[in-house]
Amino acid sequence: MNVNKMLVGAEEWCRFPDLAIPAVKARVDSGAKTSSLHAINIEPFKRAGVPWVRFDVCPLQHNRKTVLHCEAPIVDQRRVKSSSATTEKRYVIRTTLGVEDSSWEVELTLTDRDAMGYRMLLGREAMAGRILVDPSASFCTGNITDDALKSMYHVKKQPPSGLRIGLLASDPNLYSNRRLVEAGEQRGHEMVFLNIKHCYMKMDAAQPEVHYRGGKVLDVLDAVIPRIRPSMTFYGCALVRQFESMGVYCLNTAAAVTQSRDKLHSLQLLLESGIQIPITGFANSPLETDELINMVGGAPLIVKLLEGTQGKGVVLAETNKAAESVVNAFKSLKANILVQEFIKEADGKDIRCFVVGSKVVSAIQREAEPGEFRANIHQGGTASVIKPTVEEKRIAVQAAKCMGLSVAGVDIIRSSKGPLLLEVNSSPGLEGIEGATGKDIAGMMLESIERKLRWKREIS
């Protein structure tokens, strides 16, 4: 009989009285076995010999200013694969869940859910025997208004007291861009999203300016964070140069971004700095195809478009005949390509080191899905936390320095010859690495700007 079961929709408001969380919007998902709660700064400790965990919860979506500090006993640790294909080991806690007028104990895994649409996922184990789901409905147990939420969490809009920082990018809804704006606002800065296409320049020796759509002059910025997509490299870097001429600090300079985007030039510079890469060949004419293939040791080999990103334009040719066909096909389209030796022993894995300043602040191992050789998250790869070796850290920091980048994603592959550098990215994504590690990488990038401009954050 279902008469005593609660009816809920696809999204509902929950509460956790034991954690002092009065309301959090949950995605109700009967396809998920376990429930999870958004948590950052997760830190295990012992209390009277019993394993506990302390963590911070930001219960309101797209809001990292409202933070609750929580503690709970650890009941388990489990490996969980998220909907974004990231595999991570999570702490599990048991606490009281409240929905409408009912409450009961549930198990929750703790993870950074910033990339998800909801701060909580309610899985079927927590609903078993108590809940019926109508996926076409929402808030069957009652909705909570924005004003009521603000009252619950004592949210007050504080005027910014910090730096004025522009985020120069194309898509304000992209995870990395949202996180940088949130992190900056959380640290007390005034964050301004600047769409590259809406900016235009006045080039004048006495008074250079950048204008924004509507005629606004962007003359009050302290710093700019360039997040330039490859298709906008030429104009985006022109804007960064213009800001530099105005005396605005840019987290990555135009020269560094331009240099890192030229794959051939960047590889030449890395080799000059003593950084090892997979054997690579380049030729402009299709007449040298056979020689190019032999140069890198023959098939299997990798063919890369110089303009490719996120694993696009990268092909594995398993035979010399296939390699010849791919190379000639690209060249018939007048595309610039690199031919590179295939590192079989890497087994579809690479390491992404995230460099801020002169330090590797975090690292993940990316692993290609079965039948795929590209480990990029955008190509279905999974991410897990890894501790890079001293040599891998050295290579990552040296590569970023060689490119002149203050912030970089450095991709390294492990081979029988030792670590080899694959690529240096001037606008590395935050979603995969923050999701896997739980670290506030966006905050570290903002902190780097603060140090450069000698701005001290006031801690209340």
Short mmCIF file of C-alpha atoms in Angstrom, two decimals:
data_model
loop_
_atom_site.label_atom_id
_atom_site.label_comp_id
_atom_site.label_asym_id
_atom_site.label_seq_id
_atom_site.Cartn_x
_atom_site.Cartn_y
_atom_site.Cartn_z
CA MET A 1 0.00 0.00 0.00
CA ASN A 2 1.22 3.49 -0.86
CA VAL A 3 -1.13 5.50 1.36
CA ASN A 4 1.62 6.41 3.85
CA LYS A 5 4.26 7.34 1.30
CA MET A 6 5.17 10.94 0.61
CA LEU A 7 4.76 12.24 -2.95
CA VAL A 8 7.65 14.34 -4.22
CA GLY A 9 8.61 15.88 -7.55
CA ALA A 10 11.86 16.02 -9.50
CA GLU A 11 13.15 18.76 -7.18
CA GLU A 12 12.31 19.42 -3.54
CA TRP A 13 13.54 21.37 -0.52
CA CYS A 14 15.27 19.37 2.22
CA ARG A 15 16.78 20.22 5.58
CA PHE A 16 19.48 18.70 7.81
CA PRO A 17 18.82 19.72 11.42
CA ASP A 18 21.86 17.86 12.81
CA LEU A 19 24.09 19.90 10.49
CA ALA A 20 22.18 23.17 11.10
CA ILE A 21 21.19 23.39 7.42
CA PRO A 22 17.64 24.82 7.30
CA ALA A 23 17.05 24.37 3.56
CA VAL A 24 18.82 23.01 0.49
CA LYS A 25 17.29 22.37 -2.91
CA ALA A 26 17.67 18.70 -3.94
CA ARG A 27 17.50 16.92 -7.25
CA VAL A 28 15.37 13.80 -6.71
CA ASP A 29 16.90 10.97 -8.72
CA SER A 30 15.66 7.41 -8.32
CA GLY A 31 18.30 6.34 -10.84
CA ALA A 32 21.05 7.22 -8.36
CA LYS A 33 21.71 4.74 -5.56
CA THR A 34 23.28 7.04 -2.97
CA SER A 35 22.55 10.61 -1.93
CA SER A 36 25.19 13.33 -1.98
CA LEU A 37 25.60 16.77 -0.43
CA HIS A 38 27.69 19.66 -1.73
CA ALA A 39 30.79 20.05 0.45
CA ILE A 40 34.14 21.82 0.14
CA ASN A 41 37.23 22.07 2.35
CA ILE A 42 36.66 18.47 3.41
CA GLU A 43 39.07 17.48 6.19
CA PRO A 44 39.09 14.23 8.21
CA PHE A 45 40.08 14.22 11.88
CA LYS A 46 39.62 12.10 15.00
CA ARG A 47 37.48 12.86 18.03
CA ALA A 48 38.01 10.56 21.02
CA GLY A 49 39.62 8.08 18.63
CA VAL A 50 36.58 8.06 16.30
CA PRO A 51 36.98 9.18 12.65
CA TRP A 52 35.11 12.44 11.96
CA VAL A 53 35.09 14.85 9.05
CA ARG A 54 34.72 18.63 9.02
CA PHE A 55 33.51 20.34 5.87
CA ASP A 56 31.94 23.53 4.56
CA VAL A 57 28.56 23.61 2.85
CA CYS A 58 27.44 26.37 0.50
CA PRO A 59 23.72 25.51 0.51
CA LEU A 60 22.63 28.08 -2.09
CA GLN A 61 23.42 27.41 -5.75
CA HIS A 62 25.87 29.86 -7.40
CA ASN A 63 26.64 31.36 -4.00
CA ARG A 64 29.90 30.63 -2.18
CA LYS A 65 29.54 33.58 0.18
CA THR A 66 26.96 31.79 2.32
CA VAL A 67 29.01 29.09 4.05
CA LEU A 68 28.04 26.72 6.87
CA HIS A 69 30.76 24.89 8.83
CA CYS A 70 29.73 21.31 9.61
CA GLU A 71 31.13 18.23 11.36
CA ALA A 72 29.93 14.61 11.41
CA PRO A 73 31.25 11.10 12.17
CA ILE A 74 32.56 9.15 9.17
CA VAL A 75 30.69 5.90 8.52
CA ASP A 76 32.46 4.84 5.32
CA GLN A 77 34.58 5.81 2.31
CA ARG A 78 33.41 4.87 -1.18
CA ARG A 79 34.54 5.27 -4.76
CA VAL A 80 31.80 7.03 -6.71
CA LYS A 81 31.56 7.84 -10.42
CA SER A 82 29.69 11.11 -10.94
CA SER A 83 27.47 12.08 -13.88
CA SER A 84 30.43 14.05 -15.28
CA ALA A 85 32.41 10.75 -15.45
CA THR A 86 34.74 11.78 -12.63
CA THR A 87 35.68 8.98 -10.24
CA GLU A 88 36.55 9.98 -6.70
CA LYS A 89 36.78 8.55 -3.22
CA ARG A 90 34.17 10.20 -0.99
CA TYR A 91 33.53 10.28 2.74
CA VAL A 92 30.13 8.98 3.82
CA ILE A 93 28.23 10.39 6.80
CA ARG A 94 24.89 9.50 8.39
CA THR A 95 22.57 12.32 9.43
CA THR A 96 18.89 13.28 9.80
CA LEU A 97 17.08 14.35 6.64
CA GLY A 98 13.91 16.43 6.87
CA VAL A 99 11.33 16.74 4.09
CA GLU A 100 8.09 18.58 4.79
CA ASP A 101 6.98 17.39 8.27
CA SER A 102 8.86 14.08 8.16
CA SER A 103 12.43 13.22 9.09
CA TRP A 104 14.61 10.10 9.06
CA GLU A 105 18.27 9.06 8.99
CA VAL A 106 20.08 8.82 5.65
CA GLU A 107 23.61 8.28 4.39
CA LEU A 108 25.24 11.08 2.36
CA THR A 109 28.44 11.19 0.35
CA LEU A 110 30.32 14.50 0.50
CA THR A 111 31.54 16.04 -2.77
CA ASP A 112 31.93 19.36 -4.54
CA ARG A 113 28.71 19.71 -6.57
CA ASP A 114 29.44 23.15 -8.02
CA ALA A 115 29.34 21.73 -11.52
CA MET A 116 25.92 20.19 -10.91
CA GLY A 117 22.58 21.98 -11.04
CA TYR A 118 21.75 21.22 -7.40
CA ARG A 119 23.59 21.31 -4.09
CA MET A 120 22.08 17.96 -3.15
CA LEU A 121 21.16 14.71 -4.88
CA LEU A 122 18.49 12.55 -3.22
CA GLY A 123 19.04 8.92 -4.26
CA ARG A 124 16.78 5.87 -4.04
CA GLU A 125 18.37 4.37 -0.87
CA ALA A 126 17.24 7.42 1.11
CA MET A 127 13.74 7.25 -0.42
CA ALA A 128 13.10 3.50 -0.11
CA GLY A 129 9.79 2.70 1.60
CA ARG A 130 8.98 6.37 2.25
CA ILE A 131 8.69 8.29 -1.01
CA LEU A 132 6.91 8.14 -4.38
CA VAL A 133 8.32 10.27 -7.19
CA ASP A 134 6.35 12.17 -9.84
CA PRO A 135 9.13 13.24 -12.26
CA SER A 136 6.79 15.68 -14.04
CA ALA A 137 6.21 17.71 -10.86
CA SER A 138 8.36 19.97 -8.67
CA PHE A 139 8.13 21.11 -5.04
CA CYS A 140 5.21 18.87 -4.14
CA THR A 141 6.17 19.41 -0.47
CA GLY A 142 6.18 23.20 -0.82
CA ASN A 143 8.45 25.84 -2.32
CA ILE A 144 10.66 28.37 -0.51
CA THR A 145 10.91 31.94 -1.79
CA ASP A 146 14.19 33.80 -2.27
CA ASP A 147 13.25 36.21 0.53
CA ALA A 148 12.57 33.31 2.90
CA LEU A 149 15.96 31.77 2.00
CA LYS A 150 17.73 35.06 2.65
CA SER A 151 16.03 35.28 6.01
CA MET A 152 16.99 31.68 6.90
CA TYR A 153 20.63 32.28 6.02
CA HIS A 154 20.80 35.94 7.09
CA VAL A 155 21.99 36.90 3.62
CA LYS A 156 22.89 40.57 3.30
CA LYS A 157 24.29 42.12 0.16
CA GLN A 158 27.65 43.61 1.02
CA PRO A 159 29.16 46.31 -1.19
CA PRO A 160 32.45 45.15 -2.72
CA SER A 161 35.50 46.44 -0.85
CA GLY A 162 38.25 44.84 -2.87
CA LEU A 163 39.70 45.01 -6.36
CA ARG A 164 37.82 45.63 -9.60
CA ILE A 165 38.52 42.59 -11.76
CA GLY A 166 37.33 41.95 -15.31
CA LEU A 167 36.81 38.41 -16.61
CA LEU A 168 37.46 38.55 -20.35
CA ALA A 169 35.68 35.57 -21.90
CA SER A 170 32.83 34.50 -24.18
CA ASP A 171 30.31 32.53 -22.10
CA PRO A 172 29.25 33.75 -18.63
CA ASN A 173 27.50 30.42 -17.92
CA LEU A 174 30.60 28.27 -18.44
CA TYR A 175 31.55 26.52 -15.18
CA SER A 176 35.06 28.01 -15.04
CA ASN A 177 33.77 31.54 -15.61
CA ARG A 178 31.00 31.22 -13.03
CA ARG A 179 33.46 29.89 -10.47
CA LEU A 180 35.92 32.75 -11.00
CA VAL A 181 33.16 35.32 -10.56
CA GLU A 182 31.90 33.55 -7.42
CA ALA A 183 35.40 33.21 -5.97
CA GLY A 184 36.17 36.86 -6.61
CA GLU A 185 32.94 38.08 -5.05
CA GLN A 186 33.46 35.76 -2.09
CA ARG A 187 36.82 37.44 -1.50
CA GLY A 188 35.24 40.90 -1.59
CA HIS A 189 36.14 41.92 -5.16
CA GLU A 190 33.94 43.59 -7.76
CA MET A 191 33.80 41.10 -10.63
CA VAL A 192 32.78 42.24 -14.12
CA PHE A 193 32.14 39.78 -16.94
CA LEU A 194 33.44 41.20 -20.22
CA ASN A 195 32.24 39.48 -23.38
CA ILE A 196 35.14 39.63 -25.86
CA LYS A 197 32.77 40.33 -28.76
CA HIS A 198 31.28 43.35 -26.96
CA CYS A 199 34.64 45.07 -26.38
CA TYR A 200 36.27 47.54 -28.77
CA MET A 201 39.40 49.67 -28.57
CA LYS A 202 40.60 53.21 -28.95
CA MET A 203 44.30 53.12 -29.83
CA ASP A 204 45.84 56.40 -28.82
CA ALA A 205 49.38 56.95 -27.51
CA ALA A 206 48.23 59.52 -24.96
CA GLN A 207 45.02 57.82 -23.83
CA PRO A 208 44.45 54.19 -24.88
CA GLU A 209 40.99 52.90 -24.00
CA VAL A 210 38.79 49.81 -24.08
CA HIS A 211 35.07 50.47 -24.56
CA TYR A 212 32.18 48.12 -23.90
CA ARG A 213 28.89 47.77 -25.74
CA GLY A 214 26.75 50.82 -24.98
CA GLY A 215 29.71 53.21 -24.89
CA LYS A 216 31.01 52.40 -21.40
CA VAL A 217 34.73 53.09 -21.01
CA LEU A 218 36.52 50.34 -19.06
CA ASP A 219 38.98 52.59 -17.27
CA VAL A 220 38.58 51.54 -13.62
CA LEU A 221 39.78 47.93 -13.66
CA ASP A 222 42.65 46.79 -11.45
CA ALA A 223 43.10 43.42 -13.14
CA VAL A 224 41.82 41.26 -16.01
CA ILE A 225 41.57 37.47 -16.14
CA PRO A 226 41.78 36.37 -19.80
CA ARG A 227 39.77 33.23 -20.60
CA ILE A 228 40.04 33.31 -24.37
CA ARG A 229 38.63 30.47 -26.44
CA PRO A 230 40.88 29.37 -29.36
CA SER A 231 38.58 30.81 -32.05
CA MET A 232 38.89 34.24 -30.40
CA THR A 233 42.67 34.19 -29.84
CA PHE A 234 43.55 36.98 -32.29
CA TYR A 235 41.01 39.55 -31.07
CA GLY A 236 41.08 38.42 -27.43
CA CYS A 237 44.85 38.87 -27.24
CA ALA A 238 44.56 42.27 -28.94
CA LEU A 239 42.22 43.32 -26.11
CA VAL A 240 44.60 41.96 -23.47
CA ARG A 241 47.45 43.97 -25.04
CA GLN A 242 45.24 47.05 -24.91
CA PHE A 243 44.52 46.54 -21.20
CA GLU A 244 48.25 46.06 -20.61
CA SER A 245 48.98 49.38 -22.36
CA MET A 246 46.48 51.00 -19.95
CA GLY A 247 48.43 49.70 -16.95
CA VAL A 248 45.88 46.99 -16.04
CA TYR A 249 47.41 43.80 -14.62
CA CYS A 250 46.50 40.75 -16.74
CA LEU A 251 46.77 37.35 -15.07
CA ASN A 252 48.15 35.89 -18.31
CA THR A 253 49.73 38.32 -20.76
CA ALA A 254 48.76 38.55 -24.43
CA ALA A 255 52.26 37.46 -25.46
CA ALA A 256 52.08 34.36 -23.24
CA VAL A 257 48.61 33.34 -24.48
CA THR A 258 49.60 33.87 -28.13
CA GLN A 259 52.80 31.88 -27.67
CA SER A 260 51.07 28.96 -25.95
CA ARG A 261 48.35 28.81 -28.64
CA ASP A 262 50.95 28.29 -31.38
CA LYS A 263 51.51 24.56 -30.81
CA LEU A 264 54.51 24.29 -33.09
CA HIS A 265 56.27 27.34 -31.66
CA SER A 266 55.49 26.33 -28.08
CA LEU A 267 56.94 22.85 -28.60
CA GLN A 268 60.11 24.38 -30.06
CA LEU A 269 60.46 26.68 -27.04
CA LEU A 270 59.87 23.81 -24.61
CA LEU A 271 62.57 21.72 -26.28
CA GLU A 272 64.96 24.68 -26.10
CA SER A 273 64.28 24.78 -22.35
CA GLY A 274 65.27 21.13 -22.00
CA ILE A 275 61.72 19.78 -21.58
CA GLN A 276 61.19 16.42 -23.31
CA ILE A 277 58.17 15.84 -25.59
CA PRO A 278 57.07 12.85 -27.71
CA ILE A 279 59.05 12.77 -31.00
CA THR A 280 57.19 15.14 -33.29
CA GLY A 281 57.34 15.89 -37.01
CA PHE A 282 55.98 18.78 -39.06
CA ALA A 283 55.93 19.39 -42.81
CA ASN A 284 54.06 21.79 -45.05
CA SER A 285 54.02 19.70 -48.22
CA PRO A 286 52.19 16.35 -48.67
CA LEU A 287 55.20 15.14 -50.69
CA GLU A 288 57.04 14.48 -47.40
CA THR A 289 54.30 12.30 -45.89
CA ASP A 290 56.29 9.03 -45.90
CA GLU A 291 59.37 10.73 -44.48
CA LEU A 292 57.22 12.38 -41.79
CA ILE A 293 55.75 9.03 -40.74
CA ASN A 294 59.18 7.39 -40.57
CA MET A 295 60.56 10.35 -38.63
CA VAL A 296 58.42 9.51 -35.58
CA GLY A 297 59.02 5.75 -35.76
CA GLY A 298 56.09 4.77 -37.96
CA ALA A 299 52.61 3.64 -36.95
CA PRO A 300 50.88 3.64 -34.60
CA LEU A 301 51.19 7.42 -34.43
CA ILE A 302 49.16 10.51 -33.56
CA VAL A 303 48.10 13.16 -36.08
CA LYS A 304 47.18 16.53 -34.52
CA LEU A 305 45.61 19.62 -35.99
CA LEU A 306 47.59 22.65 -34.81
CA GLU A 307 44.32 24.49 -34.15
CA GLY A 308 42.62 21.59 -32.30
CA THR A 309 41.50 21.82 -28.65
CA GLN A 310 39.97 19.54 -26.01
CA GLY A 311 41.02 16.44 -27.94
CA LYS A 312 39.33 17.56 -31.18
CA GLY A 313 41.39 17.22 -34.34
CA VAL A 314 43.51 14.43 -32.82
CA VAL A 315 43.58 11.09 -34.68
CA LEU A 316 45.28 7.79 -33.88
CA ALA A 317 46.56 6.10 -37.04
CA GLU A 318 47.26 2.43 -36.30
CA THR A 319 49.00 1.55 -39.59
CA ASN A 320 51.33 3.41 -41.94
CA LYS A 321 48.67 3.24 -44.66
CA ALA A 322 46.09 4.80 -42.35
CA ALA A 323 48.60 7.45 -41.25
CA GLU A 324 49.35 8.35 -44.87
CA SER A 325 45.63 8.68 -45.63
CA VAL A 326 44.93 10.89 -42.59
CA VAL A 327 47.94 13.16 -43.21
CA ASN A 328 47.09 13.62 -46.89
CA ALA A 329 43.41 14.21 -46.10
CA PHE A 330 44.29 16.99 -43.66
CA LYS A 331 46.80 18.51 -46.06
CA SER A 332 44.26 18.51 -48.91
CA LEU A 333 42.18 20.79 -46.66
CA LYS A 334 45.26 23.02 -46.22
CA ALA A 335 45.27 22.22 -42.50
CA ASN A 336 48.46 22.51 -40.46
CA ILE A 337 49.24 19.30 -38.61
CA LEU A 338 51.80 17.68 -36.35
CA VAL A 339 52.69 14.00 -36.48
CA GLN A 340 53.70 12.56 -33.11
CA GLU A 341 54.88 9.21 -31.78
CA PHE A 342 52.23 7.18 -29.96
CA ILE A 343 53.15 6.38 -26.35
CA LYS A 344 51.51 2.98 -25.98
CA GLU A 345 52.64 2.40 -22.38
CA ALA A 346 50.68 5.47 -21.22
CA ASP A 347 47.59 3.28 -21.69
CA GLY A 348 45.24 6.18 -22.47
CA LYS A 349 46.22 8.18 -19.38
CA ASP A 350 47.75 11.59 -18.89
CA ILE A 351 48.33 13.98 -16.00
CA ARG A 352 46.94 17.52 -15.87
CA CYS A 353 49.03 19.71 -13.53
CA PHE A 354 47.40 23.03 -12.65
CA VAL A 355 50.04 25.71 -12.18
CA VAL A 356 49.37 29.01 -10.41
CA GLY A 357 52.37 31.30 -10.09
CA SER A 358 55.37 29.06 -9.67
CA LYS A 359 53.63 26.16 -7.98
CA VAL A 360 51.60 23.09 -8.96
CA VAL A 361 48.50 23.67 -6.82
CA SER A 362 46.66 20.53 -7.88
CA ALA A 363 46.85 17.58 -10.26
CA ILE A 364 44.54 14.95 -11.70
CA GLN A 365 45.03 11.85 -13.80
CA ARG A 366 42.76 11.72 -16.81
CA GLU A 367 41.93 8.31 -18.27
CA ALA A 368 40.33 7.65 -21.64
CA GLU A 369 37.13 5.66 -21.80
CA PRO A 370 37.41 2.08 -23.15
CA GLY A 371 38.25 2.01 -26.86
CA GLU A 372 39.41 5.65 -26.81
CA PHE A 373 42.99 6.97 -26.62
CA ARG A 374 42.23 10.63 -25.80
CA ALA A 375 42.08 11.25 -22.06
CA ASN A 376 40.36 14.65 -22.30
CA ILE A 377 37.31 15.01 -20.04
CA HIS A 378 35.43 16.57 -22.99
CA GLN A 379 35.99 13.32 -24.91
CA GLY A 380 34.46 11.15 -22.19
CA GLY A 381 37.61 10.65 -20.10
CA THR A 382 37.44 10.26 -16.33
CA ALA A 383 39.45 12.14 -13.71
CA SER A 384 40.94 11.03 -10.42
CA VAL A 385 43.24 12.68 -7.90
CA ILE A 386 46.92 11.90 -8.30
CA LYS A 387 50.12 12.99 -6.60
CA PRO A 388 52.60 14.01 -9.31
CA THR A 389 56.26 13.16 -8.89
CA VAL A 390 58.87 15.80 -8.09
CA GLU A 391 60.07 15.61 -11.70
CA GLU A 392 56.53 16.04 -13.08
CA LYS A 393 56.01 19.08 -10.87
CA ARG A 394 59.32 20.53 -12.03
CA ILE A 395 58.39 20.03 -15.68
CA ALA A 396 54.96 21.63 -15.18
CA VAL A 397 56.35 24.73 -13.45
CA GLN A 398 59.19 25.06 -15.98
CA ALA A 399 56.77 24.70 -18.91
CA ALA A 400 54.47 27.44 -17.57
CA LYS A 401 57.48 29.68 -16.99
CA CYS A 402 58.81 28.96 -20.48
CA MET A 403 55.48 30.10 -21.96
CA GLY A 404 55.37 33.14 -19.66
CA LEU A 405 52.05 31.98 -18.13
CA SER A 406 51.06 32.78 -14.54
CA VAL A 407 48.21 30.26 -14.77
CA ALA A 408 48.46 27.13 -16.90
CA GLY A 409 47.19 23.61 -17.32
CA VAL A 410 50.18 21.44 -18.18
CA ASP A 411 49.52 18.00 -19.66
CA ILE A 412 52.16 15.31 -19.07
CA ILE A 413 52.28 11.69 -20.17
CA ARG A 414 54.26 8.91 -18.47
CA SER A 415 56.46 6.94 -20.83
CA SER A 416 59.25 4.36 -20.63
CA LYS A 417 61.63 7.30 -21.26
CA GLY A 418 60.21 9.24 -18.31
CA PRO A 419 57.61 12.03 -18.19
CA LEU A 420 56.93 13.75 -21.53
CA LEU A 421 55.13 17.04 -21.99
CA LEU A 422 52.09 17.04 -24.28
CA GLU A 423 50.67 20.55 -24.13
CA VAL A 424 50.46 23.79 -22.16
CA ASN A 425 46.98 25.35 -21.88
CA SER A 426 46.61 29.06 -21.11
CA SER A 427 42.89 28.81 -20.20
CA PRO A 428 42.64 25.48 -18.36
CA GLY A 429 39.14 24.37 -17.34
CA LEU A 430 38.29 24.25 -13.64
CA GLU A 431 35.38 21.82 -13.63
CA GLY A 432 37.29 18.55 -13.89
CA ILE A 433 40.06 19.44 -11.44
CA GLU A 434 37.84 21.15 -8.83
CA GLY A 435 35.32 18.32 -9.05
CA ALA A 436 37.94 15.62 -8.59
CA THR A 437 40.07 17.32 -5.92
CA GLY A 438 37.54 19.48 -4.07
CA LYS A 439 40.09 22.31 -4.08
CA ASP A 440 39.15 25.97 -4.59
CA ILE A 441 41.35 26.48 -7.66
CA ALA A 442 39.40 29.61 -8.67
CA GLY A 443 40.16 31.12 -5.26
CA MET A 444 43.87 30.36 -5.73
CA MET A 445 43.83 32.24 -9.04
CA LEU A 446 42.24 35.26 -7.34
CA GLU A 447 44.78 35.01 -4.52
CA SER A 448 47.56 35.18 -7.13
CA ILE A 449 46.15 38.50 -8.38
CA GLU A 450 45.93 39.79 -4.81
CA ARG A 451 49.58 38.98 -4.18
CA LYS A 452 50.68 40.64 -7.42
CA LEU A 453 48.75 43.83 -6.63
CA ARG A 454 49.69 43.63 -2.91
CA TRP A 455 46.06 43.68 -1.83
CA LYS A 456 45.36 42.26 1.60
CA ARG A 457 42.06 40.53 2.22
CA GLU A 458 40.15 41.54 5.32
CA ILE A 459 39.01 38.44 7.21
CA SER A 460 35.87 39.08 9.23
#
